[in-house]
Every structure is written in structure tokens, then in C-alpha cells.
Amino acid sequence: MVSLITKLKTERQRRIARAQDIIVKTVFEVFSNNVVLHGGTSIWRCYNGNRFSEDIDVYIPRNLHKIETFFQLLEKRGLVIERKKISENNLFSTLKFERTEVRFEAIFKKMSGILKEYQTFEGNLEAIYTLPQEELIKEKISAYLNRFIIRDLYDVFFLLRYVQNASSILPFLKKLIDNFDNPKDESNLGALILSGITPKSTEMIEYIKDRIKNG
């Protein structure tokens, strides 16, 4: 397994990756089996993704005592809590690690995850819970149609390689095609791709159409 150190392009990306490892380790330490990692970082770390992702997104139960313990441990481990907002349904926070910002967001919802290996910055593998690729694709399609950001489309394109039988997600893929509009920020994708070429949105859409046709 190649260490992430060799793939990341900038010192800022390396600092964010180290902060993410601390956050992920801590949230699973506090909430144990009741955490499910999702979003772009789960794709990057658990599905050998090729796109850098900044934010940590999880599903956890709404337990205020454990949430406070979680943030106290983060502070002891070198992170600074810049902003923290807890509502009835979710949590949003902005943290700093070595002067670099990273966001942690949680939805208070019980989700069934699958066991996957999370690759750390140093290249170690740690067992955690994340969503199956089909569920991540559904989330990413919803996100793309809501904000038309290129990274969401790329994540759908990338994850489809792990789907053997696309029948369960065909309605979602068709919805994406039927409601597709060009991304607002296509030029931003190149800075996030860690290796290889940067596909165009038109190329990714054609790939998705082929998967709809061929299953």
C-alpha cells in the first residue's frame, strides 16, 4: 500500500490529511460502532480514491456528553476548535490544525455501514464503518444536482468502477442524466486529482450513460 504522503501535492493537503486521521480516530474512539463515515473523504480513504477531500462527514447519534468528550479529546490532540454549532439534527464545526482549517460535520442519524479499511496518512490500514459504494453514489448524485460542483460528479464516475450490478442505482443515474447541467467549477478538479489525467465532465457523463445502457 502506497503511503498518502507520496501522493499529496501540497503541504496544506498533508496537514489536512494528518488532521483527518486524528479526527477519524477520535470519533470512532468516542462513539465506537455507532459512527459511519461518508462523503468525499470516505471515498478517498476507504475506496482508494484519487481525489483529495478536505471535510470529514459522519453519521452519529445525538449524544451531547459524547460530543463534548470528542471535542475535548481533539483539543488535547492538537486541534483548535474555531467554530462549533449543534442543532437538533446535525453538528457543524471548523477546526484548525497547524494553522490549517478542516471541517467536521455530523448528521444525527442511525445508519447501517459496512466494514472497510481506512488508509491513514502514513499508509496504515484501520477498520472503520462507511457506506457501501451504491449509497455513496446516491448521496453524490443528490449533492451534484443540488449544487453542480464538479467533485461530486467525479465521485460518481469514480465509484461506478466498484459497482458490479448497477440495477439498484439505475433510477438515480437516470435522474442525474435527465437533470444534468454543466458544473459551475470544472476548472477546479485538476487541483484535487492526485494522479493521472483529469477527466472532463462531458467524458464522465458519457461513461455514466454507458453504465446505464450496459448495467
mmCIF file of C-alpha atoms in Angstrom:
data_model
loop_
_atom_site.group_PDB
_atom_site.id
_atom_site.type_symbol
_atom_site.label_atom_id
_atom_site.label_comp_id
_atom_site.label_asym_id
_atom_site.label_seq_id
_atom_site.Cartn_x
_atom_site.Cartn_y
_atom_site.Cartn_z
ATOM 1 C CA MET A 1 0.000 0.000 0.000
ATOM 2 C CA VAL A 2 1.495 3.321 -1.108
ATOM 3 C CA SER A 3 1.531 5.948 1.644
ATOM 4 C CA LEU A 4 -0.621 9.010 1.089
ATOM 5 C CA ILE A 5 2.474 11.077 1.815
ATOM 6 C CA THR A 6 3.788 10.313 -1.663
ATOM 7 C CA LYS A 7 0.505 11.235 -3.419
ATOM 8 C CA LEU A 8 -0.409 14.545 -1.820
ATOM 9 C CA LYS A 9 0.658 17.611 -3.771
ATOM 10 C CA THR A 10 0.990 20.361 -1.164
ATOM 11 C CA GLU A 11 1.944 20.853 2.460
ATOM 12 C CA ARG A 12 -1.589 22.094 3.110
ATOM 13 C CA GLN A 13 -3.024 18.790 1.849
ATOM 14 C CA ARG A 14 -0.592 16.894 4.075
ATOM 15 C CA ARG A 15 -1.619 18.892 7.154
ATOM 16 C CA ILE A 16 -5.313 18.328 6.392
ATOM 17 C CA ALA A 17 -4.696 14.590 5.948
ATOM 18 C CA ARG A 18 -2.962 14.361 9.327
ATOM 19 C CA ALA A 19 -5.807 16.294 10.971
ATOM 20 C CA GLN A 20 -8.363 13.991 9.357
ATOM 21 C CA ASP A 21 -6.617 10.959 10.843
ATOM 22 C CA ILE A 22 -6.800 12.457 14.321
ATOM 23 C CA ILE A 23 -10.485 13.338 13.888
ATOM 24 C CA VAL A 24 -11.480 9.939 12.475
ATOM 25 C CA LYS A 25 -9.560 8.039 15.158
ATOM 26 C CA THR A 26 -11.138 10.176 17.882
ATOM 27 C CA VAL A 27 -14.737 9.989 16.671
ATOM 28 C CA PHE A 28 -14.567 6.183 16.434
ATOM 29 C CA GLU A 29 -12.881 6.042 19.832
ATOM 30 C CA VAL A 30 -15.724 8.020 21.430
ATOM 31 C CA PHE A 31 -18.731 6.667 19.508
ATOM 32 C CA SER A 32 -17.359 3.180 18.757
ATOM 33 C CA ASN A 33 -19.612 1.170 16.421
ATOM 34 C CA ASN A 34 -22.159 3.992 16.142
ATOM 35 C CA VAL A 35 -20.136 6.007 13.599
ATOM 36 C CA VAL A 36 -20.430 5.772 9.811
ATOM 37 C CA LEU A 37 -18.009 7.800 7.713
ATOM 38 C CA HIS A 38 -19.367 9.081 4.396
ATOM 39 C CA GLY A 39 -18.700 11.814 1.849
ATOM 40 C CA GLY A 40 -15.610 12.505 -0.215
ATOM 41 C CA THR A 41 -13.081 11.600 2.460
ATOM 42 C CA SER A 42 -14.595 8.132 2.865
ATOM 43 C CA ILE A 43 -14.191 7.596 -0.898
ATOM 44 C CA TRP A 44 -10.605 8.791 -0.824
ATOM 45 C CA ARG A 45 -9.556 6.834 2.268
ATOM 46 C CA CYS A 46 -11.716 3.687 2.097
ATOM 47 C CA TYR A 47 -12.156 3.155 -1.656
ATOM 48 C CA ASN A 48 -8.595 4.037 -2.714
ATOM 49 C CA GLY A 49 -9.912 7.262 -4.183
ATOM 50 C CA ASN A 50 -7.926 9.536 -6.457
ATOM 51 C CA ARG A 51 -9.490 12.846 -5.399
ATOM 52 C CA PHE A 52 -8.321 14.847 -2.416
ATOM 53 C CA SER A 53 -11.131 15.668 0.007
ATOM 54 C CA GLU A 54 -10.995 18.150 2.876
ATOM 55 C CA ASP A 55 -14.081 17.602 5.011
ATOM 56 C CA ILE A 56 -14.953 14.833 7.453
ATOM 57 C CA ASP A 57 -18.623 13.778 7.259
ATOM 58 C CA VAL A 58 -20.136 11.223 9.618
ATOM 59 C CA TYR A 59 -23.399 9.832 10.902
ATOM 60 C CA ILE A 60 -23.506 9.589 14.706
ATOM 61 C CA PRO A 61 -26.183 9.523 17.426
ATOM 62 C CA ARG A 62 -27.080 12.800 19.127
ATOM 63 C CA ASN A 63 -25.309 12.283 22.435
ATOM 64 C CA LEU A 64 -24.247 15.665 23.814
ATOM 65 C CA HIS A 65 -21.992 14.192 26.508
ATOM 66 C CA LYS A 66 -20.043 12.150 23.962
ATOM 67 C CA ILE A 67 -19.882 15.101 21.575
ATOM 68 C CA GLU A 68 -18.306 17.224 24.298
ATOM 69 C CA THR A 69 -15.847 14.420 25.118
ATOM 70 C CA PHE A 70 -14.976 14.192 21.411
ATOM 71 C CA PHE A 71 -14.097 17.887 21.162
ATOM 72 C CA GLN A 72 -12.140 17.828 24.420
ATOM 73 C CA LEU A 73 -10.014 14.974 23.093
ATOM 74 C CA LEU A 74 -9.415 16.813 19.820
ATOM 75 C CA GLU A 75 -8.097 19.808 21.733
ATOM 76 C CA LYS A 76 -5.774 17.569 23.744
ATOM 77 C CA ARG A 77 -4.510 16.114 20.455
ATOM 78 C CA GLY A 78 -3.532 19.449 18.995
ATOM 79 C CA LEU A 79 -6.621 20.761 17.196
ATOM 80 C CA VAL A 80 -8.157 24.170 17.880
ATOM 81 C CA ILE A 81 -11.959 24.453 17.856
ATOM 82 C CA GLU A 82 -12.699 27.558 15.791
ATOM 83 C CA ARG A 83 -16.452 27.110 15.470
ATOM 84 C CA LYS A 84 -18.984 24.597 16.757
ATOM 85 C CA LYS A 85 -22.724 24.614 16.130
ATOM 86 C CA ILE A 86 -25.026 21.844 17.335
ATOM 87 C CA SER A 87 -28.674 21.696 16.264
ATOM 88 C CA GLU A 88 -31.369 19.090 16.724
ATOM 89 C CA ASN A 89 -30.353 17.207 13.589
ATOM 90 C CA ASN A 90 -26.707 17.922 12.921
ATOM 91 C CA LEU A 91 -23.383 19.323 14.025
ATOM 92 C CA PHE A 92 -21.073 21.651 12.126
ATOM 93 C CA SER A 93 -17.586 22.574 13.246
ATOM 94 C CA THR A 94 -14.483 24.274 11.931
ATOM 95 C CA LEU A 95 -11.168 23.138 13.359
ATOM 96 C CA LYS A 96 -7.563 24.209 12.904
ATOM 97 C CA PHE A 97 -4.503 22.001 12.876
ATOM 98 C CA GLU A 98 -1.093 23.617 12.445
ATOM 99 C CA ARG A 99 -2.842 26.777 11.162
ATOM 100 C CA THR A 100 -4.775 24.810 8.543
ATOM 101 C CA GLU A 101 -8.577 24.651 8.569
ATOM 102 C CA VAL A 102 -10.552 21.425 8.389
ATOM 103 C CA ARG A 103 -14.304 20.948 8.736
ATOM 104 C CA PHE A 104 -16.103 18.221 10.669
ATOM 105 C CA GLU A 105 -19.811 17.693 10.058
ATOM 106 C CA ALA A 106 -22.135 15.136 11.612
ATOM 107 C CA ILE A 107 -25.721 14.164 10.909
ATOM 108 C CA PHE A 108 -27.545 12.722 13.906
ATOM 109 C CA LYS A 109 -28.951 9.630 12.283
ATOM 110 C CA LYS A 110 -28.548 5.881 12.690
ATOM 111 C CA MET A 111 -27.104 4.408 9.511
ATOM 112 C CA SER A 112 -26.016 0.881 8.657
ATOM 113 C CA GLY A 113 -22.429 0.929 7.490
ATOM 114 C CA ILE A 114 -20.111 -1.694 6.122
ATOM 115 C CA LEU A 115 -16.675 -2.588 7.441
ATOM 116 C CA LYS A 116 -13.896 -1.105 5.311
ATOM 117 C CA GLU A 117 -10.218 -0.327 5.741
ATOM 118 C CA TYR A 118 -9.367 3.354 6.154
ATOM 119 C CA GLN A 119 -5.919 4.279 4.874
ATOM 120 C CA THR A 120 -4.057 6.676 7.146
ATOM 121 C CA PHE A 121 -1.612 9.368 6.095
ATOM 122 C CA GLU A 122 1.298 7.013 6.846
ATOM 123 C CA GLY A 123 -0.252 4.208 4.782
ATOM 124 C CA ASN A 124 -1.573 2.083 7.656
ATOM 125 C CA LEU A 125 -4.987 0.439 7.394
ATOM 126 C CA GLU A 126 -7.582 0.752 10.154
ATOM 127 C CA ALA A 127 -11.025 -0.887 10.190
ATOM 128 C CA ILE A 128 -13.944 1.549 10.318
ATOM 129 C CA TYR A 129 -17.553 1.750 9.116
ATOM 130 C CA THR A 130 -18.520 3.584 5.951
ATOM 131 C CA LEU A 131 -21.344 3.423 3.416
ATOM 132 C CA PRO A 132 -21.479 0.909 0.552
ATOM 133 C CA GLN A 133 -20.481 2.336 -2.814
ATOM 134 C CA GLU A 134 -24.083 2.315 -4.032
ATOM 135 C CA GLU A 135 -25.210 4.502 -1.131
ATOM 136 C CA LEU A 136 -22.291 6.868 -1.610
ATOM 137 C CA ILE A 137 -23.237 7.195 -5.289
ATOM 138 C CA LYS A 138 -26.810 8.077 -4.337
ATOM 139 C CA GLU A 139 -25.557 10.741 -1.919
ATOM 140 C CA LYS A 140 -23.184 12.163 -4.506
ATOM 141 C CA ILE A 141 -25.866 12.334 -7.213
ATOM 142 C CA SER A 142 -28.129 14.205 -4.810
ATOM 143 C CA ALA A 143 -25.274 16.570 -3.941
ATOM 144 C CA TYR A 144 -24.421 17.229 -7.592
ATOM 145 C CA LEU A 145 -27.992 18.023 -8.572
ATOM 146 C CA ASN A 146 -28.225 20.351 -5.590
ATOM 147 C CA ARG A 147 -25.058 22.388 -6.225
ATOM 148 C CA PHE A 148 -23.485 21.314 -9.577
ATOM 149 C CA ILE A 149 -19.969 21.013 -8.185
ATOM 150 C CA ILE A 150 -17.511 19.016 -10.313
ATOM 151 C CA ARG A 151 -16.093 16.913 -7.472
ATOM 152 C CA ASP A 152 -19.489 15.309 -6.841
ATOM 153 C CA LEU A 153 -19.751 14.227 -10.478
ATOM 154 C CA TYR A 154 -16.203 12.870 -10.366
ATOM 155 C CA ASP A 155 -17.028 10.828 -7.265
ATOM 156 C CA VAL A 156 -19.999 9.204 -9.035
ATOM 157 C CA PHE A 157 -17.798 8.418 -12.030
ATOM 158 C CA PHE A 158 -15.046 7.019 -9.797
ATOM 159 C CA LEU A 159 -17.276 4.847 -7.585
ATOM 160 C CA LEU A 160 -19.034 3.182 -10.513
ATOM 161 C CA ARG A 161 -15.938 1.027 -11.050
ATOM 162 C CA TYR A 162 -16.785 -0.749 -7.796
ATOM 163 C CA VAL A 163 -20.413 -1.490 -8.747
ATOM 164 C CA GLN A 164 -20.843 -4.949 -10.254
ATOM 165 C CA ASN A 165 -24.592 -4.747 -10.787
ATOM 166 C CA ALA A 166 -25.941 -1.228 -11.280
ATOM 167 C CA SER A 167 -29.636 -2.176 -11.184
ATOM 168 C CA SER A 168 -30.184 -0.752 -7.677
ATOM 169 C CA ILE A 169 -28.838 2.668 -8.660
ATOM 170 C CA LEU A 170 -30.120 2.920 -12.242
ATOM 171 C CA PRO A 171 -33.025 5.246 -11.302
ATOM 172 C CA PHE A 172 -30.546 7.586 -9.607
ATOM 173 C CA LEU A 173 -28.139 7.533 -12.560
ATOM 174 C CA LYS A 174 -31.029 8.276 -14.938
ATOM 175 C CA LYS A 175 -32.114 11.154 -12.710
ATOM 176 C CA LEU A 176 -28.591 12.554 -12.923
ATOM 177 C CA ILE A 177 -28.591 12.359 -16.725
ATOM 178 C CA ASP A 178 -32.111 13.781 -17.057
ATOM 179 C CA ASN A 179 -31.359 16.748 -14.808
ATOM 180 C CA PHE A 180 -27.730 17.275 -15.707
ATOM 181 C CA ASP A 181 -26.333 20.758 -16.057
ATOM 182 C CA ASN A 182 -22.692 21.732 -16.517
ATOM 183 C CA PRO A 183 -20.654 22.061 -13.325
ATOM 184 C CA LYS A 184 -20.002 25.570 -12.048
ATOM 185 C CA ASP A 185 -16.364 24.905 -11.259
ATOM 186 C CA GLU A 186 -14.972 22.446 -13.819
ATOM 187 C CA SER A 187 -11.537 24.089 -13.764
ATOM 188 C CA ASN A 188 -11.127 23.278 -10.048
ATOM 189 C CA LEU A 189 -10.985 19.500 -10.463
ATOM 190 C CA GLY A 190 -7.376 19.325 -11.635
ATOM 191 C CA ALA A 191 -6.045 20.596 -8.308
ATOM 192 C CA LEU A 192 -7.884 17.785 -6.471
ATOM 193 C CA ILE A 193 -6.864 14.826 -8.649
ATOM 194 C CA LEU A 194 -3.883 13.119 -7.056
ATOM 195 C CA SER A 195 -2.590 11.215 -10.097
ATOM 196 C CA GLY A 196 -3.411 10.596 -13.744
ATOM 197 C CA ILE A 197 -5.489 12.703 -16.086
ATOM 198 C CA THR A 198 -8.366 14.985 -15.100
ATOM 199 C CA PRO A 199 -11.491 13.849 -16.975
ATOM 200 C CA LYS A 200 -13.876 16.387 -18.465
ATOM 201 C CA SER A 201 -17.490 16.478 -17.276
ATOM 202 C CA THR A 202 -18.660 15.503 -20.778
ATOM 203 C CA GLU A 203 -16.444 12.396 -20.677
ATOM 204 C CA MET A 204 -17.748 11.378 -17.264
ATOM 205 C CA ILE A 205 -21.355 11.820 -18.355
ATOM 206 C CA GLU A 206 -20.742 9.609 -21.398
ATOM 207 C CA TYR A 207 -19.226 6.975 -19.116
ATOM 208 C CA ILE A 208 -22.291 7.118 -16.857
ATOM 209 C CA LYS A 209 -24.596 6.795 -19.873
ATOM 210 C CA ASP A 210 -22.697 3.668 -20.931
ATOM 211 C CA ARG A 211 -23.182 2.173 -17.462
ATOM 212 C CA ILE A 212 -26.916 2.858 -17.694
ATOM 213 C CA LYS A 213 -27.011 1.137 -21.054
ATOM 214 C CA ASN A 214 -24.868 -1.855 -20.050
ATOM 215 C CA GLY A 215 -25.834 -2.228 -16.390
#
